[in-house]
Short mmCIF file of N, CA and C in Angstrom, two decimals:
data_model
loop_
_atom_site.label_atom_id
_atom_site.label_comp_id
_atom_site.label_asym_id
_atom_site.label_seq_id
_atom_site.Cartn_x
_atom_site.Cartn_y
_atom_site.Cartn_z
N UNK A 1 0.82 -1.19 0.00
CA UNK A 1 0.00 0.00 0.00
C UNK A 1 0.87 1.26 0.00
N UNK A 2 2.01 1.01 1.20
CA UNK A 2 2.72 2.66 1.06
C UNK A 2 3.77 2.36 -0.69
N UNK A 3 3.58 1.53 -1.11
CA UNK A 3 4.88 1.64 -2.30
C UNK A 3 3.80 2.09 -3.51
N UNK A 4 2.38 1.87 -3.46
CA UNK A 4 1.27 2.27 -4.38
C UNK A 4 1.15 4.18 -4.28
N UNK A 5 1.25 4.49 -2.86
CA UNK A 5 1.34 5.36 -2.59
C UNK A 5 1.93 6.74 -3.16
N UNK A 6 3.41 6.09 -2.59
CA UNK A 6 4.87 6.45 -3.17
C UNK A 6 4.77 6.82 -4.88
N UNK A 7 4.25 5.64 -5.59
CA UNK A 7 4.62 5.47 -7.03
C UNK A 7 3.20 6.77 -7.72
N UNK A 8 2.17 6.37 -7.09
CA UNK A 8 1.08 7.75 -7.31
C UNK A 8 1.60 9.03 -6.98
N UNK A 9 2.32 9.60 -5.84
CA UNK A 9 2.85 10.78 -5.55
C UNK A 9 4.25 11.10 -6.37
N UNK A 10 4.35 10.40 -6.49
CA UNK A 10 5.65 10.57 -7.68
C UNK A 10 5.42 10.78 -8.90
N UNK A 11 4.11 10.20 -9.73
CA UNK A 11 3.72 10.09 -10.49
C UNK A 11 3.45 11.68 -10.97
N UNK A 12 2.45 12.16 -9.84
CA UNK A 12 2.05 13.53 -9.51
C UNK A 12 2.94 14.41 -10.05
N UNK A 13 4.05 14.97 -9.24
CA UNK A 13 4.96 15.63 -9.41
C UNK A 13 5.30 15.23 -10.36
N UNK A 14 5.61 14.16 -11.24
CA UNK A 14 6.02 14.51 -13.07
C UNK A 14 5.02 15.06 -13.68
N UNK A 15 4.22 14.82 -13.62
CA UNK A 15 2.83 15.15 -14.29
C UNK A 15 3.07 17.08 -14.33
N UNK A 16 3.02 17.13 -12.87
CA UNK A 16 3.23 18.69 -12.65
C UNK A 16 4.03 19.42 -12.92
N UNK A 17 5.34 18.76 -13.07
CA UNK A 17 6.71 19.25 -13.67
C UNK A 17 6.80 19.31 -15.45
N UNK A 18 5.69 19.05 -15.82
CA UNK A 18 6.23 18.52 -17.31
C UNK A 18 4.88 19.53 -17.69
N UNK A 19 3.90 19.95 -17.10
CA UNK A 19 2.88 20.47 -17.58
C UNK A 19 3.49 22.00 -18.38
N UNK A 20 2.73 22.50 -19.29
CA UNK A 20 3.36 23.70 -19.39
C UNK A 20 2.51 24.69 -19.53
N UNK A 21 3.69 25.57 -18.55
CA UNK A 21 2.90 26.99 -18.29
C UNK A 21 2.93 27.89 -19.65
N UNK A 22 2.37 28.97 -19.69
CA UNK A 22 2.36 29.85 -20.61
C UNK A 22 3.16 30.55 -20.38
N UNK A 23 4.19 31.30 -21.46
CA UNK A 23 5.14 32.06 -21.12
C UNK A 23 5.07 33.63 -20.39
N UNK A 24 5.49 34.06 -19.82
CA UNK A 24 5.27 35.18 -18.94
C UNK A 24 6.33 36.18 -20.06
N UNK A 25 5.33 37.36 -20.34
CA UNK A 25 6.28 37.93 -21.30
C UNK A 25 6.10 39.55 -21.20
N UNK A 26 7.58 40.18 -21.39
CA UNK A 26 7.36 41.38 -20.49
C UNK A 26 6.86 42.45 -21.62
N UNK A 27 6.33 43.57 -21.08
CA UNK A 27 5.81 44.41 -21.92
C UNK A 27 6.53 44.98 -22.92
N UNK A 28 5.77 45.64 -23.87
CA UNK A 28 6.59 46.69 -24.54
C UNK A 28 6.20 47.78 -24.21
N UNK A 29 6.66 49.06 -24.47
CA UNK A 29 6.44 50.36 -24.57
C UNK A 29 5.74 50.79 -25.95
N UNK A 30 4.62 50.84 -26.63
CA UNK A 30 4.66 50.95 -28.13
C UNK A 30 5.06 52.27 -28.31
N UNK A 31 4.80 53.37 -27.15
CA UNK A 31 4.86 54.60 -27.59
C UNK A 31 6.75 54.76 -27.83
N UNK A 32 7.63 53.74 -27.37
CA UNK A 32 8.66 54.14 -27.99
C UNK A 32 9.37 53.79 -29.37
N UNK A 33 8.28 52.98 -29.87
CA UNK A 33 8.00 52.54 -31.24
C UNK A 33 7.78 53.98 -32.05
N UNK A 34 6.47 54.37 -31.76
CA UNK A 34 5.66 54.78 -32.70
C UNK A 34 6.35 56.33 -32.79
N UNK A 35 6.96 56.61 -31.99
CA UNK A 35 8.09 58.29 -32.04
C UNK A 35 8.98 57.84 -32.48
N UNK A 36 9.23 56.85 -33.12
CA UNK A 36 10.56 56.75 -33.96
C UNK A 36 9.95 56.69 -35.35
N UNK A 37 8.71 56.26 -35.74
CA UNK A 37 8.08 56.33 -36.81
C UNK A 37 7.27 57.30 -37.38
N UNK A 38 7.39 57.83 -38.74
CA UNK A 38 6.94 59.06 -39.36
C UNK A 38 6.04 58.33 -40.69
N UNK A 39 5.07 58.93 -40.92
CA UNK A 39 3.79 58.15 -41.88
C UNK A 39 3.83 56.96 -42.13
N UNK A 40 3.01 56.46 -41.34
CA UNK A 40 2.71 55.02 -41.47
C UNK A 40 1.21 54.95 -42.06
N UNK A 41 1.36 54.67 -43.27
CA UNK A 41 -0.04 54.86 -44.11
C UNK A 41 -0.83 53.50 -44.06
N UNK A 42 -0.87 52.95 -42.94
CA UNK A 42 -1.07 51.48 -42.90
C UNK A 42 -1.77 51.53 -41.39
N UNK A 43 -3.01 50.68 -40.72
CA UNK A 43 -3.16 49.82 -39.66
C UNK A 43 -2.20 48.63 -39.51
N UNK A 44 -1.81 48.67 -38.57
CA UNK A 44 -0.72 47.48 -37.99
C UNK A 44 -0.52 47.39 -36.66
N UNK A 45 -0.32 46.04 -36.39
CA UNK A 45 -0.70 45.67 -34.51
C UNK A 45 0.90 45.01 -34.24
N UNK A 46 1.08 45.59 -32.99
CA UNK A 46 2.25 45.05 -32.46
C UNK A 46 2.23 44.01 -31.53
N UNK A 47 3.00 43.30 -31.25
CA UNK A 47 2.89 42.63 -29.77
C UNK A 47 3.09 43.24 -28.44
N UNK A 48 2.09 42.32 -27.85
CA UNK A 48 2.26 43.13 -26.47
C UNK A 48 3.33 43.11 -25.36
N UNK A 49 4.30 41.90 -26.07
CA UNK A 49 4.85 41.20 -24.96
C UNK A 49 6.25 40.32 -25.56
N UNK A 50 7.30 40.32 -24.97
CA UNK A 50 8.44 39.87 -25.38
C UNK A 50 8.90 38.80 -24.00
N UNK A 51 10.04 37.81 -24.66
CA UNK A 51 10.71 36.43 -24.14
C UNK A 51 11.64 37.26 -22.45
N UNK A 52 11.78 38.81 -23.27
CA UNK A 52 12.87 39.26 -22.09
C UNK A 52 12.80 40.52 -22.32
N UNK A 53 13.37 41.39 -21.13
CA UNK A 53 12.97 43.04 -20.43
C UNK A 53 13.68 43.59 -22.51
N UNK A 54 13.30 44.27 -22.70
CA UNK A 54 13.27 45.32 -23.84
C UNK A 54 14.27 46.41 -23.36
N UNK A 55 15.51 46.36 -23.41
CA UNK A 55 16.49 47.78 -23.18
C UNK A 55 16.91 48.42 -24.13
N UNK A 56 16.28 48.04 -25.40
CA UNK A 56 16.36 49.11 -26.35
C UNK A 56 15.59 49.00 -27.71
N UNK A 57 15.01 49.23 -28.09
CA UNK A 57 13.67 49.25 -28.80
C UNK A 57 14.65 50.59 -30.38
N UNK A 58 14.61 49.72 -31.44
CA UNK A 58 14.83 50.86 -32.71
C UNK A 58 13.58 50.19 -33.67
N UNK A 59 13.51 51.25 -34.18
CA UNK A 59 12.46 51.26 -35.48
C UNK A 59 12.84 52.47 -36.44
N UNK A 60 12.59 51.76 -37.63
CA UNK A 60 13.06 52.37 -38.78
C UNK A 60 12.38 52.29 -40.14
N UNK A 61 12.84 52.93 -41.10
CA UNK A 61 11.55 52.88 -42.42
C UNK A 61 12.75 53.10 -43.51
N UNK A 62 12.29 52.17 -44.64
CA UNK A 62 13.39 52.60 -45.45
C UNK A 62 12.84 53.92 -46.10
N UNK A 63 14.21 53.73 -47.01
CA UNK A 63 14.05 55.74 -47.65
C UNK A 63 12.70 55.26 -48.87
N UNK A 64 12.85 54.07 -49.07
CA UNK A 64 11.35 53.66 -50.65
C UNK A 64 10.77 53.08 -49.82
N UNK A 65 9.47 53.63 -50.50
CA UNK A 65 8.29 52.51 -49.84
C UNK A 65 8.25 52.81 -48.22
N UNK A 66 8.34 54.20 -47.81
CA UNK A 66 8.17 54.52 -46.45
C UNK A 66 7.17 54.28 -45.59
N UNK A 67 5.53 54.57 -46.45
CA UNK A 67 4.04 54.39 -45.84
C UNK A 67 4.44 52.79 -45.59
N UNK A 68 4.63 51.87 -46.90
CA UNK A 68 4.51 50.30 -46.71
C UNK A 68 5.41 49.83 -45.86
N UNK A 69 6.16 49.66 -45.46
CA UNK A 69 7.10 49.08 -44.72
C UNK A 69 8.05 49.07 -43.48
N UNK A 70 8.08 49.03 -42.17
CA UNK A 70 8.91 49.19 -41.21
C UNK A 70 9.17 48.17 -40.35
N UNK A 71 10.46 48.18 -40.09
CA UNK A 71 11.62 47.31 -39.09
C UNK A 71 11.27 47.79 -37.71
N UNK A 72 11.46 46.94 -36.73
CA UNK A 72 11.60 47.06 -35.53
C UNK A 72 12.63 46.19 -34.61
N UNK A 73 13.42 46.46 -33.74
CA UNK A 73 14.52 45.42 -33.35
C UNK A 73 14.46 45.45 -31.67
N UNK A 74 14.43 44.94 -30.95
CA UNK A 74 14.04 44.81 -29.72
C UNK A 74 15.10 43.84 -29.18
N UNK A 75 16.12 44.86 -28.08
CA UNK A 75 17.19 44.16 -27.73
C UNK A 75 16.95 44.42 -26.18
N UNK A 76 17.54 43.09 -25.59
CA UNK A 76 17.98 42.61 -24.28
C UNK A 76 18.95 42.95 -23.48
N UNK A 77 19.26 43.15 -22.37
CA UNK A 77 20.30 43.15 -21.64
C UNK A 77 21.54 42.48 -21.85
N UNK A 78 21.13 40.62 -22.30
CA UNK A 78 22.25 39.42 -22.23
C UNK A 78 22.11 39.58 -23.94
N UNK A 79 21.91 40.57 -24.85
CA UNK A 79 22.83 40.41 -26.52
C UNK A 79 21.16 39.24 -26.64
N UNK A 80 20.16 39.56 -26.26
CA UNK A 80 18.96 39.09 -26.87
C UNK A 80 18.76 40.14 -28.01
N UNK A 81 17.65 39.53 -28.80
CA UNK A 81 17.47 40.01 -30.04
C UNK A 81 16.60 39.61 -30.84
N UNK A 82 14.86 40.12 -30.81
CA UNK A 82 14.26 39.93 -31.87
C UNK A 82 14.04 40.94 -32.65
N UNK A 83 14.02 40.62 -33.46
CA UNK A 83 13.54 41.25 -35.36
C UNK A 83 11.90 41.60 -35.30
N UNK A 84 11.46 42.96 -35.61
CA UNK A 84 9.74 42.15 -36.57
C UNK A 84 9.95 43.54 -37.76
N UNK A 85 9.66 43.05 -39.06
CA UNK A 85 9.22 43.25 -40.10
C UNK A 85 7.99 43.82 -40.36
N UNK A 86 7.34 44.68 -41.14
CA UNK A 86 6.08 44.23 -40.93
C UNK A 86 6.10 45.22 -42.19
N UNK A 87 5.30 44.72 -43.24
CA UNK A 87 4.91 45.03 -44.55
C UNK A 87 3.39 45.19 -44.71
N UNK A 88 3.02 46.16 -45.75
CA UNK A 88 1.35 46.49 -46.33
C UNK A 88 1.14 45.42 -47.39
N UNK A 89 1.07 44.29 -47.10
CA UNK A 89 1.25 43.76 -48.27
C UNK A 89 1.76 41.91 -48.18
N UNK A 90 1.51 41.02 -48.58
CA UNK A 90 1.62 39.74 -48.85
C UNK A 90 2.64 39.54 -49.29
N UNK A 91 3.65 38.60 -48.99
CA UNK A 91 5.43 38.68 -48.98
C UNK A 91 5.31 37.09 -49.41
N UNK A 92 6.12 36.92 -50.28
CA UNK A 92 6.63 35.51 -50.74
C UNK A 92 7.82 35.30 -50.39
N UNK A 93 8.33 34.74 -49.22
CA UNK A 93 9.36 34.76 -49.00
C UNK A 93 10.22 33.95 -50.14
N UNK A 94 11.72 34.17 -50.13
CA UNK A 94 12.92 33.83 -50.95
C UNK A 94 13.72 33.03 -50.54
N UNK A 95 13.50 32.74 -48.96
CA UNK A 95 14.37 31.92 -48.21
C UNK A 95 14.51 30.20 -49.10
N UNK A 96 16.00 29.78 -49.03
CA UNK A 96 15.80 28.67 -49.67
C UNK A 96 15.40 27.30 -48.95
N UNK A 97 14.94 27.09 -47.38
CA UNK A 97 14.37 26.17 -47.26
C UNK A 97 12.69 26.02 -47.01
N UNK A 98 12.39 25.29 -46.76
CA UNK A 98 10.57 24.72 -46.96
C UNK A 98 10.57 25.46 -46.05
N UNK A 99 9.55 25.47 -46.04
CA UNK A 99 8.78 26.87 -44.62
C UNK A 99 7.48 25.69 -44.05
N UNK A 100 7.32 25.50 -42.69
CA UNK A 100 6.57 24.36 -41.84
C UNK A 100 5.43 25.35 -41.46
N UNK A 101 4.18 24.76 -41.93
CA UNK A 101 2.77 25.68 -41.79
C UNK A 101 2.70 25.32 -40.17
N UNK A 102 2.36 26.41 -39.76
CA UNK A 102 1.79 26.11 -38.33
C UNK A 102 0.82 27.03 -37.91
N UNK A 103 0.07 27.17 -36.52
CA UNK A 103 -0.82 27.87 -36.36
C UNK A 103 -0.45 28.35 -34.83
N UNK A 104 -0.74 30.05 -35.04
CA UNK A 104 -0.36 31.02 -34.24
C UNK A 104 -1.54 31.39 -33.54
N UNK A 105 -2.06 31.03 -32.62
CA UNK A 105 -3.01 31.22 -32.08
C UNK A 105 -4.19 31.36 -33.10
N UNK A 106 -4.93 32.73 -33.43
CA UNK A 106 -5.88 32.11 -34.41
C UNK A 106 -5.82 32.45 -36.04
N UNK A 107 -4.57 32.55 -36.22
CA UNK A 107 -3.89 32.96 -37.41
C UNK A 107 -3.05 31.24 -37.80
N UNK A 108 -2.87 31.24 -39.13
CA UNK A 108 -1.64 30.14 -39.84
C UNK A 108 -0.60 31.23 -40.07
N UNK A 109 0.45 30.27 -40.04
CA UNK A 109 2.15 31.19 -39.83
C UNK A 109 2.96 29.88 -40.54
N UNK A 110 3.78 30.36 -41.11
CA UNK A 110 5.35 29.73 -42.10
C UNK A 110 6.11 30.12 -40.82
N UNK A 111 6.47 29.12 -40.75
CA UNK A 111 7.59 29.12 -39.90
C UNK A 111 8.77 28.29 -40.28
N UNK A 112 10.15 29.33 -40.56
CA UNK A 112 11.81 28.74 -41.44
C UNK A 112 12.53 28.82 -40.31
N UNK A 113 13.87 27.78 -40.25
CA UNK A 113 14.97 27.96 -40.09
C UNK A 113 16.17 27.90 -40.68
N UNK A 114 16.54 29.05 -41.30
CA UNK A 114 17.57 28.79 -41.67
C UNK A 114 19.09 30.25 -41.94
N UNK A 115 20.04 29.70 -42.06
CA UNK A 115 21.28 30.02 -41.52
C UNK A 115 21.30 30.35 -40.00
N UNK A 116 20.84 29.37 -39.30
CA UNK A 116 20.99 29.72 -38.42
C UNK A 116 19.94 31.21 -37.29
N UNK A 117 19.03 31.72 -38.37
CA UNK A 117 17.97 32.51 -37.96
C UNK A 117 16.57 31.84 -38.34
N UNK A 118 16.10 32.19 -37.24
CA UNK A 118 14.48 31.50 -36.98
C UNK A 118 13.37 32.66 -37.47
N UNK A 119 12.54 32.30 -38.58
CA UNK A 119 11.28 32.99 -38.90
C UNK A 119 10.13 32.85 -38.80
N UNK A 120 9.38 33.92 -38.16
CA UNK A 120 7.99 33.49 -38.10
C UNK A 120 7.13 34.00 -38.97
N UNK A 121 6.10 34.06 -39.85
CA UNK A 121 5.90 35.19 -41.26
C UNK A 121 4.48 34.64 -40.63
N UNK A 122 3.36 35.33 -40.36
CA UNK A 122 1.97 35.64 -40.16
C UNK A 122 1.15 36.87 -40.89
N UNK A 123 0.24 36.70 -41.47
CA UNK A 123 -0.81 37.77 -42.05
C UNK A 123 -1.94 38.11 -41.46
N UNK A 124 -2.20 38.75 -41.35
CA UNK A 124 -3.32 39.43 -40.42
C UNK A 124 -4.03 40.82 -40.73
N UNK A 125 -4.87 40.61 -41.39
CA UNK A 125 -5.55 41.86 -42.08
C UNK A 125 -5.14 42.29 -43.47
N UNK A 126 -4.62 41.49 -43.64
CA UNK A 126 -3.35 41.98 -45.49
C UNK A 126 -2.44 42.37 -45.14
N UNK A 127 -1.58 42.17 -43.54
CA UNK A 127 -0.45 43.53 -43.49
C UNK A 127 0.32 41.90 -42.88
N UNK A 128 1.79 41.75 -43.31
CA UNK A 128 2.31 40.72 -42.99
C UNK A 128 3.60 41.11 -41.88
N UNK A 129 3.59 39.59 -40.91
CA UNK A 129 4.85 40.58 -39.88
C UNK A 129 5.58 39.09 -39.62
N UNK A 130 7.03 40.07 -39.87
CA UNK A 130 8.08 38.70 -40.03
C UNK A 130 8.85 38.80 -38.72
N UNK A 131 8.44 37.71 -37.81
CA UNK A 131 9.44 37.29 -36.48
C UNK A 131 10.55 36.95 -36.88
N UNK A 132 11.88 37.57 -36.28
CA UNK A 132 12.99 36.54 -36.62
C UNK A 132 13.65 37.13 -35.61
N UNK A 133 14.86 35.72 -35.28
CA UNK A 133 15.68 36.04 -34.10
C UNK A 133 17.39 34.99 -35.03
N UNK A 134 18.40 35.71 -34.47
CA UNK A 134 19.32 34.65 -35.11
C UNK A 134 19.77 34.09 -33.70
N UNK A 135 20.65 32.97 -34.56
CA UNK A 135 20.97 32.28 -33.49
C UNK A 135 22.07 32.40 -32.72
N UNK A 136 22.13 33.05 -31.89
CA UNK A 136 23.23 33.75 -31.44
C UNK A 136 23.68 33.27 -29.82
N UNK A 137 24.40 33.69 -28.87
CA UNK A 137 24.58 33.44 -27.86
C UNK A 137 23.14 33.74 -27.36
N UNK A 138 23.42 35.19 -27.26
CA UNK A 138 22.20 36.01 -26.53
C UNK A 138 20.43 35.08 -26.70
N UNK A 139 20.53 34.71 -27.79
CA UNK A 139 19.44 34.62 -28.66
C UNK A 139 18.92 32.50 -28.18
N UNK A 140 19.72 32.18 -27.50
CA UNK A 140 19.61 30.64 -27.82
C UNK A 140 18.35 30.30 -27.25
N UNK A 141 17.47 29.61 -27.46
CA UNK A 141 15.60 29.15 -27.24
C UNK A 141 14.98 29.96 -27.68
N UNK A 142 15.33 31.31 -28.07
CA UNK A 142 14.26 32.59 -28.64
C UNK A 142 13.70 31.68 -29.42
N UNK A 143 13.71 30.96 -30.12
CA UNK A 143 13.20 30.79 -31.54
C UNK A 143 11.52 30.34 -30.94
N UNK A 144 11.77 29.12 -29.88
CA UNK A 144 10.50 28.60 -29.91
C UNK A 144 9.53 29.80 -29.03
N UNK A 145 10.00 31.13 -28.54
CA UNK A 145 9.33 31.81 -28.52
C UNK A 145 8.49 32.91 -29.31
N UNK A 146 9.68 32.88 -30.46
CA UNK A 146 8.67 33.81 -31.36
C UNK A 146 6.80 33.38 -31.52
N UNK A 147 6.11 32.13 -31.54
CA UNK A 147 4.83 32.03 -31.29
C UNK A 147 4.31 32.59 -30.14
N UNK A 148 5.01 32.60 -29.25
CA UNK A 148 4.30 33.33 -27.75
C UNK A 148 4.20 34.70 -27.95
N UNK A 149 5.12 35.61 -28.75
CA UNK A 149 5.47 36.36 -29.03
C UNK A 149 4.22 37.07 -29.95
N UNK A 150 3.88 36.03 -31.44
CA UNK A 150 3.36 36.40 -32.42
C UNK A 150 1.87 36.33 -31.46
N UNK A 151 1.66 35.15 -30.65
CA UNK A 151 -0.13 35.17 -30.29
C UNK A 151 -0.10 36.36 -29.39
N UNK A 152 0.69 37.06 -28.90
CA UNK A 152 0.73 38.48 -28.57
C UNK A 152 0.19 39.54 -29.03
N UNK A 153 0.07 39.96 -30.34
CA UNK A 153 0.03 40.35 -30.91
C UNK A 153 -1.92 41.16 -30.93
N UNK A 154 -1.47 42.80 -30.86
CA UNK A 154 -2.53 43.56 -30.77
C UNK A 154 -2.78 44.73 -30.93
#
């Protein structure tokens, strides 16, 4: 009886140890986004929430195609580092390996790896936004967070 016991309470605690929590993900600031950005002729939603604290937030627009298109880079304390992209517009990516369909909360997402940088490419309203993190020191498990990241997204 106590070894039935034993093997049930043990049992327990794997059960509980292996369950998984949802990632706890820290805010962003958007307003230090959106003062770095000048005509954005587009609706577009950011995430609310990142893998790790945000100590420096850039955003940028190229000199063509200014309304359509802007970068954002969101860096860490420890040389973390995600990427988001985000285009007016439906993107075929060029990358040369297969891209693995998956589903981002209630969106489908391509999701690549390759050289060593992880992509997440989701559409949402016609406006497309590309997760990517490389693989770097700073950067190592980011990847399987970019989905926590993307169902963020608001």
């Amino acid at each position: 009886m106590k070894y039935g016991i034993s093997v049930f309470v043990t049992l327990l605690f794997i059960i509980a140890g292996c369950s998984s929590e949802p990632l706890n993900l820290y805010e962003i600031d958007e307003s230090k986004i959106s003062e770095q950005l000048d005509g954005i002729g587009f609706d577009y939603l950011l995430p609310s929430g990142l893998p790790f604290e945000p100590e420096t937030v850039q955003a940028g627009q190229p000199t063509t195609n200014r309304s359509e298109v802007f970068s954002v880079q969101f860096y860490g304390e420890n040389e973390q580092m995600i990427g988001l992209d985000i285009l007016n517009r439906k993107v075929t990516p060029t990358l040369k390996t297969k891209g693995e369909k998956v589903e981002v909360g209630d969106y489908e997402g391509i999701y690549y790896n390759e050289n060593d940088t992880e992509y997440l490419i989701i559409v949402i309203d016609g406006v497309t936004y590309i997760l990517h993190t490389p693989d770097d020191k700073g950067n190592r498990d980011l990847g399987k967070d970019l989905f926590e990241v993307a169902k963020s997204f608001n």
